[in-house]
């Protein structure tokens, strides 16, 4: 009769997982702490639409920048696109895109049609770099400071409010180097 | 003063829900008729009180009472009346209120319809429902008071999220909740049966209409959400596998399994413990869906994540309700015997295979949705899956299921006797192959590999489901609504498979930047950008373009895509211009001005896309028809000998 206990056992395990999820969910602090203050994960990826070129984490050393993980298959990315375009117009920080597990043609089409907010888009076909960043669902946006450390992570669609409160506020006063 | 009345009504409702749970469950346990007599008045009182709370809230919205925080956050003086009412469920607190109200309504329906059931059983059912209601009302009152005031009173409200200002999305949550909450009735029936320690075929007959009804509502709710995503996100997709969608899809899959397993339990007395488990599971997934959407565990909803007590409360509630039910199951289910045996090709067996595939599909969605969370909790490499995972796995489970439906429809109870129907099965398959492949290669041209498969399968299912009703008509037999409903729902499945296969393979789209006067060619069609003008609505302004679609040079449709800027929340929304035809949608969405009067637009041809939602309508209508069948209205308390003469003609 043990088999009738199996559903209850599975549920208890799940409840444990959900508990961890809830306790850690406010501002996603644990997920952030895994990477917060740590050097940005190393990567060297092809650049979207520029065959032969690559982009590495070292290229932005010495200045703060922002990494936005997106995919054309992700509805929330479409939702945040207007906000990203607005952010790009401010020209306050370099906005680097990470095209995550996506079809390159689809990604290029997307940017042609909707406008391209990114200074450059790196292509992460197998999702390895996204894993290094601990990405857990597109879109996600990271703030990396001048010393190359991840200082903030935003999960979900970017909005002008989040941008002002969490990203712009982290740019050192006195402007960019 | 009036908002406080609403809050007071909620607190009274909470007390009544507690009484309903206590006297229902313990009254039946003590076999005390006076205790049990309290239950129905408590149900009625609770419904009146929660309705009062809802009424107070609607009143606050309609009269612009911005002293109520929830109204100030989700309404605005420029918001049209219809959306001021719909704003009630525009955010967390109001959604809970709606949840509680719909539960009260379902419980009232149970109270009225259960007069012919044994007293102790009906009391237990209402007692369990009262317990669920108690939890939800306590959650609302303790952590999410919708009537909270704000001082100083703001001059105007922050407006309803513009995304929600849409007719389809306005009625999507009530439909969805009708489905979610409706499964609580099946859940309560299952718990009551376990408490009684008795589960027979009559029980299954009582449970079936409630389950089917909830499932029909859920089908409509999901389809409305999908339809909205199609025309509102400006993107042309209809399903994105995002956590919120998945949260509603999982109970639907398990609910579908439950409907079929209940049929086998009613007709043949088999799968008793499995049916119980599915009934628990369907409602658990509904609760889990509410939890996932409302707790901010999966999506970062900021207002909510700020308050972990809410997440913990729901989790505690989940543990008590689901954990309690599963513990009861572990204790009681071993007592249930399923005596009747059946052959591997009997209808019972096909229903079992159906359940295996449906539950696997639900498990697949579950794993995909919760993968990031589980990986995070186990501290292993963060793992996440996007729509590629679902797009690959889902058809692999659904296509075999489709084939099983097409064959299984012909199987008789107990002994499949498929041999007798060999000609029907083969003829149906033959016609489907010829017709499907003709359609694929002659009309649409080569597509993906799955296309011919889906097309043939869909047609095969439709043909297979028509055999039995046509047979009955030819033999001048009655055609009960249950059979008609089942047929309609299965046709819906076939239509859905055909539509999805077609849309996925033969959609054409093109993005380009064009200026007024220019034309964008798309296959035989051409989209001519005629003009663009400013437009103003009650609470937004924007631009509205006029696009004429020409086929072979002849104008066939006039589209009006819009780009709207909602004033209060300063957000931009795309309203796609769509001309729906029976065989194809002509779709155009405006994106943005790229300079020099040129606009970047997305034009699409989406063949058969409306049939995706129509298939859900077929299923829902089928469900409603089946529920209205006379057999469920038979007034009989005495356990009638549930006849189960195996015949393919019997409806499931």
CSV table of C-alpha atoms in Angstrom, one decimal, chain B residues 8-323:
chain,number,residue,atom,x,y,z
B,8,UNK,CA,-17.2,43.7,7.2
B,9,UNK,CA,-19.2,41.5,4.8
B,10,UNK,CA,-16.0,39.7,3.9
B,11,UNK,CA,-15.2,39.0,7.6
B,12,UNK,CA,-18.7,37.7,8.2
B,13,UNK,CA,-18.4,35.5,5.1
B,14,UNK,CA,-15.2,34.2,6.6
B,15,UNK,CA,-17.0,33.2,9.8
B,16,UNK,CA,-19.8,31.5,7.8
B,17,UNK,CA,-17.3,29.6,5.7
B,18,UNK,CA,-15.7,28.3,8.9
B,19,UNK,CA,-19.2,27.2,10.1
B,20,UNK,CA,-19.9,25.6,6.8
B,21,UNK,CA,-16.7,23.7,6.9
B,22,UNK,CA,-17.0,22.6,10.6
B,23,UNK,CA,-20.7,21.6,10.6
B,24,UNK,CA,-20.4,20.1,7.2
B,25,UNK,CA,-17.5,17.8,7.9
B,26,UNK,CA,-18.0,17.1,11.6
B,27,UNK,CA,-21.8,17.1,11.3
B,28,UNK,CA,-21.6,14.3,8.8
B,29,UNK,CA,-18.9,12.5,10.9
B,30,UNK,CA,-21.2,12.5,14.0
B,31,UNK,CA,-24.2,11.8,11.8
B,32,UNK,CA,-25.9,14.8,13.5
B,33,UNK,CA,-28.7,16.1,11.3
B,34,UNK,CA,-29.1,19.3,13.3
B,35,UNK,CA,-25.4,20.2,12.7
B,36,UNK,CA,-25.7,19.4,9.1
B,37,UNK,CA,-28.8,21.6,8.8
B,38,UNK,CA,-26.5,24.6,9.4
B,39,UNK,CA,-24.6,24.0,6.2
B,40,UNK,CA,-27.0,25.1,3.5
B,41,UNK,CA,-28.0,28.4,5.2
B,42,UNK,CA,-24.3,29.1,5.7
B,43,UNK,CA,-23.6,28.5,2.0
B,44,UNK,CA,-26.5,30.9,1.0
B,45,UNK,CA,-25.3,33.5,3.6
B,46,UNK,CA,-21.8,33.3,2.4
B,47,UNK,CA,-22.9,33.9,-1.2
B,48,UNK,CA,-24.9,36.9,-0.2
B,49,UNK,CA,-22.1,38.4,1.8
B,50,UNK,CA,-19.3,37.9,-0.8
B,51,UNK,CA,-21.7,39.3,-3.4
B,52,UNK,CA,-22.2,42.3,-1.2
B,53,UNK,CA,-18.4,42.8,-1.0
B,54,UNK,CA,-18.2,42.5,-4.8
B,55,UNK,CA,-21.0,45.0,-5.2
B,56,UNK,CA,-19.3,47.4,-2.8
B,57,UNK,CA,-16.1,47.2,-4.8
B,58,UNK,CA,-17.9,47.7,-8.2
B,59,UNK,CA,-19.7,50.7,-6.6
B,60,UNK,CA,-16.4,52.2,-5.5
B,61,UNK,CA,-15.0,51.7,-9.1
B,62,UNK,CA,-18.1,53.1,-10.8
B,63,UNK,CA,-18.3,56.2,-8.5
B,64,UNK,CA,-14.5,56.9,-8.7
B,65,UNK,CA,-13.9,56.4,-5.0
B,66,UNK,CA,-10.2,57.0,-5.1
B,67,UNK,CA,-10.0,56.9,-1.3
B,68,UNK,CA,-9.9,53.1,-1.8
B,69,UNK,CA,-6.3,52.2,-2.5
B,70,UNK,CA,-7.3,49.4,-4.9
B,71,UNK,CA,-9.5,51.7,-7.0
B,72,UNK,CA,-6.9,54.4,-7.0
B,73,UNK,CA,-4.3,51.9,-8.3
B,74,UNK,CA,-6.4,50.4,-11.0
B,75,UNK,CA,-8.8,53.0,-12.2
B,76,UNK,CA,-8.9,56.5,-13.6
B,77,UNK,CA,-11.5,59.2,-14.2
B,78,UNK,CA,-11.0,58.7,-17.9
B,79,UNK,CA,-11.5,55.0,-17.8
B,80,UNK,CA,-14.7,53.8,-19.6
B,81,UNK,CA,-17.4,52.3,-17.4
B,82,UNK,CA,-17.0,48.8,-18.8
B,83,UNK,CA,-13.3,48.7,-17.9
B,84,UNK,CA,-14.0,50.2,-14.5
B,85,UNK,CA,-16.1,47.2,-13.7
B,86,UNK,CA,-13.5,44.8,-15.3
B,87,UNK,CA,-10.8,46.6,-13.3
B,88,UNK,CA,-12.2,44.8,-10.3
B,89,UNK,CA,-10.0,41.8,-11.3
B,90,UNK,CA,-7.2,43.9,-12.7
B,91,UNK,CA,-4.8,43.2,-9.9
B,92,UNK,CA,-4.2,41.0,-6.9
B,93,UNK,CA,-6.7,41.9,-4.3
B,94,UNK,CA,-9.7,42.1,-6.6
B,95,UNK,CA,-8.7,38.8,-8.3
B,96,UNK,CA,-8.9,37.1,-4.9
B,97,UNK,CA,-12.3,38.7,-4.3
B,98,UNK,CA,-13.5,37.4,-7.6
B,99,UNK,CA,-12.0,33.9,-6.8
B,100,UNK,CA,-13.9,33.9,-3.5
B,101,UNK,CA,-17.1,35.0,-5.1
B,102,UNK,CA,-17.0,32.4,-7.9
B,103,UNK,CA,-16.3,29.7,-5.3
B,104,UNK,CA,-19.3,31.0,-3.3
B,105,UNK,CA,-21.4,30.8,-6.5
B,106,UNK,CA,-20.3,27.2,-7.3
B,107,UNK,CA,-21.0,26.2,-3.8
B,108,UNK,CA,-24.5,27.7,-3.9
B,109,UNK,CA,-25.1,25.7,-7.1
B,110,UNK,CA,-23.9,22.6,-5.4
B,111,UNK,CA,-26.2,23.3,-2.4
B,112,UNK,CA,-29.2,23.7,-4.7
B,113,UNK,CA,-28.4,20.7,-6.9
B,114,UNK,CA,-27.5,18.3,-4.1
B,115,UNK,CA,-30.9,18.1,-2.5
B,116,UNK,CA,-31.3,14.7,-3.9
B,117,UNK,CA,-28.0,13.4,-2.7
B,118,UNK,CA,-27.6,11.6,0.6
B,119,UNK,CA,-27.5,14.2,3.4
B,120,UNK,CA,-24.1,13.2,4.8
B,121,UNK,CA,-22.5,13.1,1.4
B,122,UNK,CA,-23.8,16.6,0.4
B,123,UNK,CA,-22.8,18.0,3.8
B,124,UNK,CA,-19.2,16.7,3.4
B,125,UNK,CA,-19.0,18.1,-0.1
B,126,UNK,CA,-20.1,21.5,1.1
B,127,UNK,CA,-17.9,21.2,4.1
B,128,UNK,CA,-14.8,20.7,2.0
B,129,UNK,CA,-15.8,23.6,-0.2
B,130,UNK,CA,-16.4,25.7,2.9
B,131,UNK,CA,-12.9,24.8,4.0
B,132,UNK,CA,-11.4,26.0,0.7
B,133,UNK,CA,-13.4,29.1,0.9
B,134,UNK,CA,-12.3,29.8,4.5
B,135,UNK,CA,-8.7,29.6,3.4
B,136,UNK,CA,-9.2,32.0,0.6
B,137,UNK,CA,-11.2,34.5,2.5
B,138,UNK,CA,-8.7,34.4,5.4
B,139,UNK,CA,-6.0,35.0,2.9
B,140,UNK,CA,-7.9,38.0,1.4
B,141,UNK,CA,-8.8,39.5,4.8
B,142,UNK,CA,-5.5,38.9,6.4
B,143,UNK,CA,-3.0,39.8,3.7
B,144,UNK,CA,-4.8,41.4,0.8
B,145,UNK,CA,-7.6,43.6,2.0
B,146,UNK,CA,-9.2,45.0,-1.2
B,147,UNK,CA,-10.9,47.7,0.7
B,148,UNK,CA,-7.9,49.4,2.2
B,149,UNK,CA,-8.1,53.1,2.3
B,150,UNK,CA,-5.5,55.6,1.2
B,151,UNK,CA,-5.0,59.0,2.7
B,152,UNK,CA,-4.6,61.7,1.5
B,153,UNK,CA,-7.1,60.8,-1.2
B,154,UNK,CA,-5.4,61.1,-4.6
B,155,UNK,CA,-7.1,63.5,-7.1
B,156,UNK,CA,-7.1,60.8,-9.8
B,157,UNK,CA,-6.3,57.1,-10.1
B,158,UNK,CA,-3.2,55.5,-11.7
B,159,UNK,CA,-5.4,53.7,-14.3
B,160,UNK,CA,-5.9,50.1,-15.2
B,161,UNK,CA,-3.0,48.5,-16.8
B,162,UNK,CA,-3.6,49.4,-20.5
B,163,UNK,CA,-2.8,45.8,-21.5
B,164,UNK,CA,-6.0,44.8,-19.7
B,165,UNK,CA,-8.1,47.4,-21.4
B,166,UNK,CA,-9.5,45.0,-23.9
B,167,UNK,CA,-12.9,43.2,-24.2
B,168,UNK,CA,-11.4,39.7,-24.5
B,169,UNK,CA,-9.0,40.1,-21.6
B,170,UNK,CA,-11.7,41.7,-19.5
B,171,UNK,CA,-13.7,38.5,-19.5
B,172,UNK,CA,-10.8,36.1,-19.7
B,173,UNK,CA,-10.1,36.0,-15.9
B,174,UNK,CA,-13.7,35.3,-14.9
B,175,UNK,CA,-13.9,32.4,-17.4
B,176,UNK,CA,-10.5,31.1,-16.2
B,177,UNK,CA,-11.5,31.3,-12.6
B,178,UNK,CA,-14.9,29.6,-13.3
B,179,UNK,CA,-12.7,26.7,-14.6
B,180,UNK,CA,-10.1,26.8,-11.8
B,181,UNK,CA,-12.6,27.1,-9.0
B,182,UNK,CA,-15.0,24.7,-10.7
B,183,UNK,CA,-12.5,21.9,-10.2
B,184,UNK,CA,-12.9,22.5,-6.5
B,185,UNK,CA,-16.3,20.8,-6.8
B,186,UNK,CA,-14.8,17.7,-8.3
B,187,UNK,CA,-12.2,17.9,-5.5
B,188,UNK,CA,-14.8,18.2,-2.8
B,189,UNK,CA,-16.7,15.3,-4.3
B,190,UNK,CA,-13.5,13.3,-4.2
B,191,UNK,CA,-12.7,14.3,-0.6
B,192,UNK,CA,-16.3,13.5,0.5
B,193,UNK,CA,-16.1,10.1,-1.1
B,194,UNK,CA,-12.8,9.4,0.7
B,195,UNK,CA,-14.3,10.6,4.0
B,196,UNK,CA,-17.3,8.3,3.5
B,197,UNK,CA,-15.0,5.5,2.5
B,198,UNK,CA,-17.3,4.7,-0.3
B,199,UNK,CA,-17.0,5.3,-4.0
B,200,UNK,CA,-19.4,3.8,-6.5
B,201,UNK,CA,-20.5,4.4,-10.0
B,202,UNK,CA,-23.3,6.6,-8.8
B,203,UNK,CA,-20.6,8.9,-7.3
B,204,UNK,CA,-19.0,9.2,-10.7
B,205,UNK,CA,-22.3,10.1,-12.2
B,206,UNK,CA,-22.8,12.9,-9.7
B,207,UNK,CA,-19.3,14.2,-10.2
B,208,UNK,CA,-19.2,14.2,-14.0
B,209,UNK,CA,-21.4,17.1,-14.9
B,210,UNK,CA,-19.6,19.4,-12.5
B,211,UNK,CA,-16.2,18.4,-13.8
B,212,UNK,CA,-17.2,18.8,-17.4
B,213,UNK,CA,-18.8,22.2,-16.7
B,214,UNK,CA,-15.6,23.5,-15.1
B,215,UNK,CA,-13.5,22.1,-17.9
B,216,UNK,CA,-15.7,23.9,-20.5
B,217,UNK,CA,-15.2,27.2,-18.7
B,218,UNK,CA,-11.5,26.6,-18.5
B,219,UNK,CA,-11.4,25.9,-22.2
B,220,UNK,CA,-13.1,29.2,-23.0
B,221,UNK,CA,-10.9,31.1,-20.6
B,222,UNK,CA,-7.7,29.7,-22.1
B,223,UNK,CA,-8.8,30.3,-25.7
B,224,UNK,CA,-9.8,33.9,-24.8
B,225,UNK,CA,-6.3,34.5,-23.3
B,226,UNK,CA,-4.7,33.1,-26.4
B,227,UNK,CA,-6.9,35.1,-28.8
B,228,UNK,CA,-6.0,38.3,-26.9
B,229,UNK,CA,-2.3,37.5,-27.1
B,230,UNK,CA,-2.7,37.2,-30.8
B,231,UNK,CA,-4.2,40.5,-31.6
B,232,UNK,CA,-2.9,42.6,-28.7
B,233,UNK,CA,0.8,41.7,-28.4
B,234,UNK,CA,1.2,42.9,-32.0
B,235,UNK,CA,3.0,39.8,-32.8
B,236,UNK,CA,0.7,37.3,-34.4
B,237,UNK,CA,1.5,34.4,-32.1
B,238,UNK,CA,-1.2,32.6,-30.2
B,239,UNK,CA,0.6,30.5,-27.6
B,240,UNK,CA,3.9,31.4,-25.9
B,241,UNK,CA,4.3,28.7,-23.3
B,242,UNK,CA,4.9,31.4,-20.6
B,243,UNK,CA,4.4,30.4,-17.0
B,244,UNK,CA,1.1,32.1,-16.7
B,245,UNK,CA,-0.3,30.3,-19.8
B,246,UNK,CA,1.1,27.0,-18.6
B,247,UNK,CA,-0.4,27.5,-15.2
B,248,UNK,CA,-3.9,27.4,-16.8
B,249,UNK,CA,-3.0,24.7,-19.3
B,250,UNK,CA,-1.9,22.1,-16.7
B,251,UNK,CA,-5.3,21.9,-14.9
B,252,UNK,CA,-6.9,21.8,-18.4
B,253,UNK,CA,-4.8,18.7,-19.4
B,254,UNK,CA,-5.4,16.9,-16.1
B,255,UNK,CA,-9.1,18.0,-16.2
B,256,UNK,CA,-9.4,16.4,-19.7
B,257,UNK,CA,-7.9,13.2,-18.3
B,258,UNK,CA,-10.3,13.4,-15.4
B,259,UNK,CA,-13.4,13.7,-17.6
B,260,UNK,CA,-12.3,10.5,-19.4
B,261,UNK,CA,-11.4,8.6,-16.4
B,262,UNK,CA,-14.7,9.5,-14.7
B,263,UNK,CA,-16.5,8.1,-17.8
B,264,UNK,CA,-14.8,4.8,-17.2
B,265,UNK,CA,-15.5,4.9,-13.5
B,266,UNK,CA,-19.1,5.6,-14.1
B,267,UNK,CA,-19.7,3.0,-16.8
B,268,UNK,CA,-17.5,0.2,-15.7
B,269,UNK,CA,-16.5,0.9,-12.1
B,270,UNK,CA,-12.8,0.9,-13.0
B,271,UNK,CA,-9.9,3.3,-12.2
B,272,UNK,CA,-11.6,4.4,-9.0
B,273,UNK,CA,-8.4,5.4,-7.1
B,274,UNK,CA,-6.9,6.9,-10.2
B,275,UNK,CA,-10.0,9.1,-10.7
B,276,UNK,CA,-9.8,10.3,-7.1
B,277,UNK,CA,-6.2,11.2,-7.6
B,278,UNK,CA,-6.9,13.1,-10.9
B,279,UNK,CA,-9.7,15.0,-9.1
B,280,UNK,CA,-7.3,16.0,-6.4
B,281,UNK,CA,-4.6,16.8,-9.0
B,282,UNK,CA,-6.8,19.0,-11.2
B,283,UNK,CA,-7.8,21.3,-8.4
B,284,UNK,CA,-4.2,21.2,-6.9
B,285,UNK,CA,-2.9,22.4,-10.2
B,286,UNK,CA,-5.5,25.2,-10.3
B,287,UNK,CA,-4.4,26.3,-6.8
B,288,UNK,CA,-0.8,26.0,-7.9
B,289,UNK,CA,-1.6,28.1,-10.9
B,290,UNK,CA,-3.0,30.7,-8.7
B,291,UNK,CA,0.0,30.4,-6.4
B,292,UNK,CA,2.5,30.7,-9.3
B,293,UNK,CA,0.8,33.7,-10.8
B,294,UNK,CA,0.0,35.5,-7.6
B,295,UNK,CA,3.2,34.8,-5.5
B,296,UNK,CA,5.7,36.2,-7.9
B,297,UNK,CA,7.8,33.0,-7.6
B,298,UNK,CA,8.1,32.6,-11.3
B,299,UNK,CA,7.4,36.1,-12.7
B,300,UNK,CA,8.8,39.0,-10.9
B,301,UNK,CA,5.7,41.0,-10.1
B,302,UNK,CA,7.2,43.7,-8.0
B,303,UNK,CA,4.2,44.8,-6.0
B,304,UNK,CA,3.8,41.2,-4.9
B,305,UNK,CA,7.4,40.1,-4.4
B,306,UNK,CA,7.6,42.9,-1.8
B,307,UNK,CA,5.4,40.9,0.5
B,308,UNK,CA,6.6,37.3,1.0
B,309,UNK,CA,4.0,36.7,3.7
B,310,UNK,CA,1.4,36.3,0.9
B,311,UNK,CA,3.5,33.7,-0.9
B,312,UNK,CA,4.0,31.8,2.4
B,313,UNK,CA,0.3,32.0,3.2
B,314,UNK,CA,-0.7,30.5,-0.1
B,315,UNK,CA,2.0,27.9,0.3
B,316,UNK,CA,0.7,26.9,3.8
B,317,UNK,CA,-2.8,26.8,2.4
B,318,UNK,CA,-1.6,24.5,-0.5
B,319,UNK,CA,0.1,22.2,2.0
B,320,UNK,CA,-3.0,21.9,4.1
B,321,UNK,CA,-5.5,21.4,1.3
B,322,UNK,CA,-3.4,19.4,-1.2
B,323,UNK,CA,-1.3,17.6,1.4
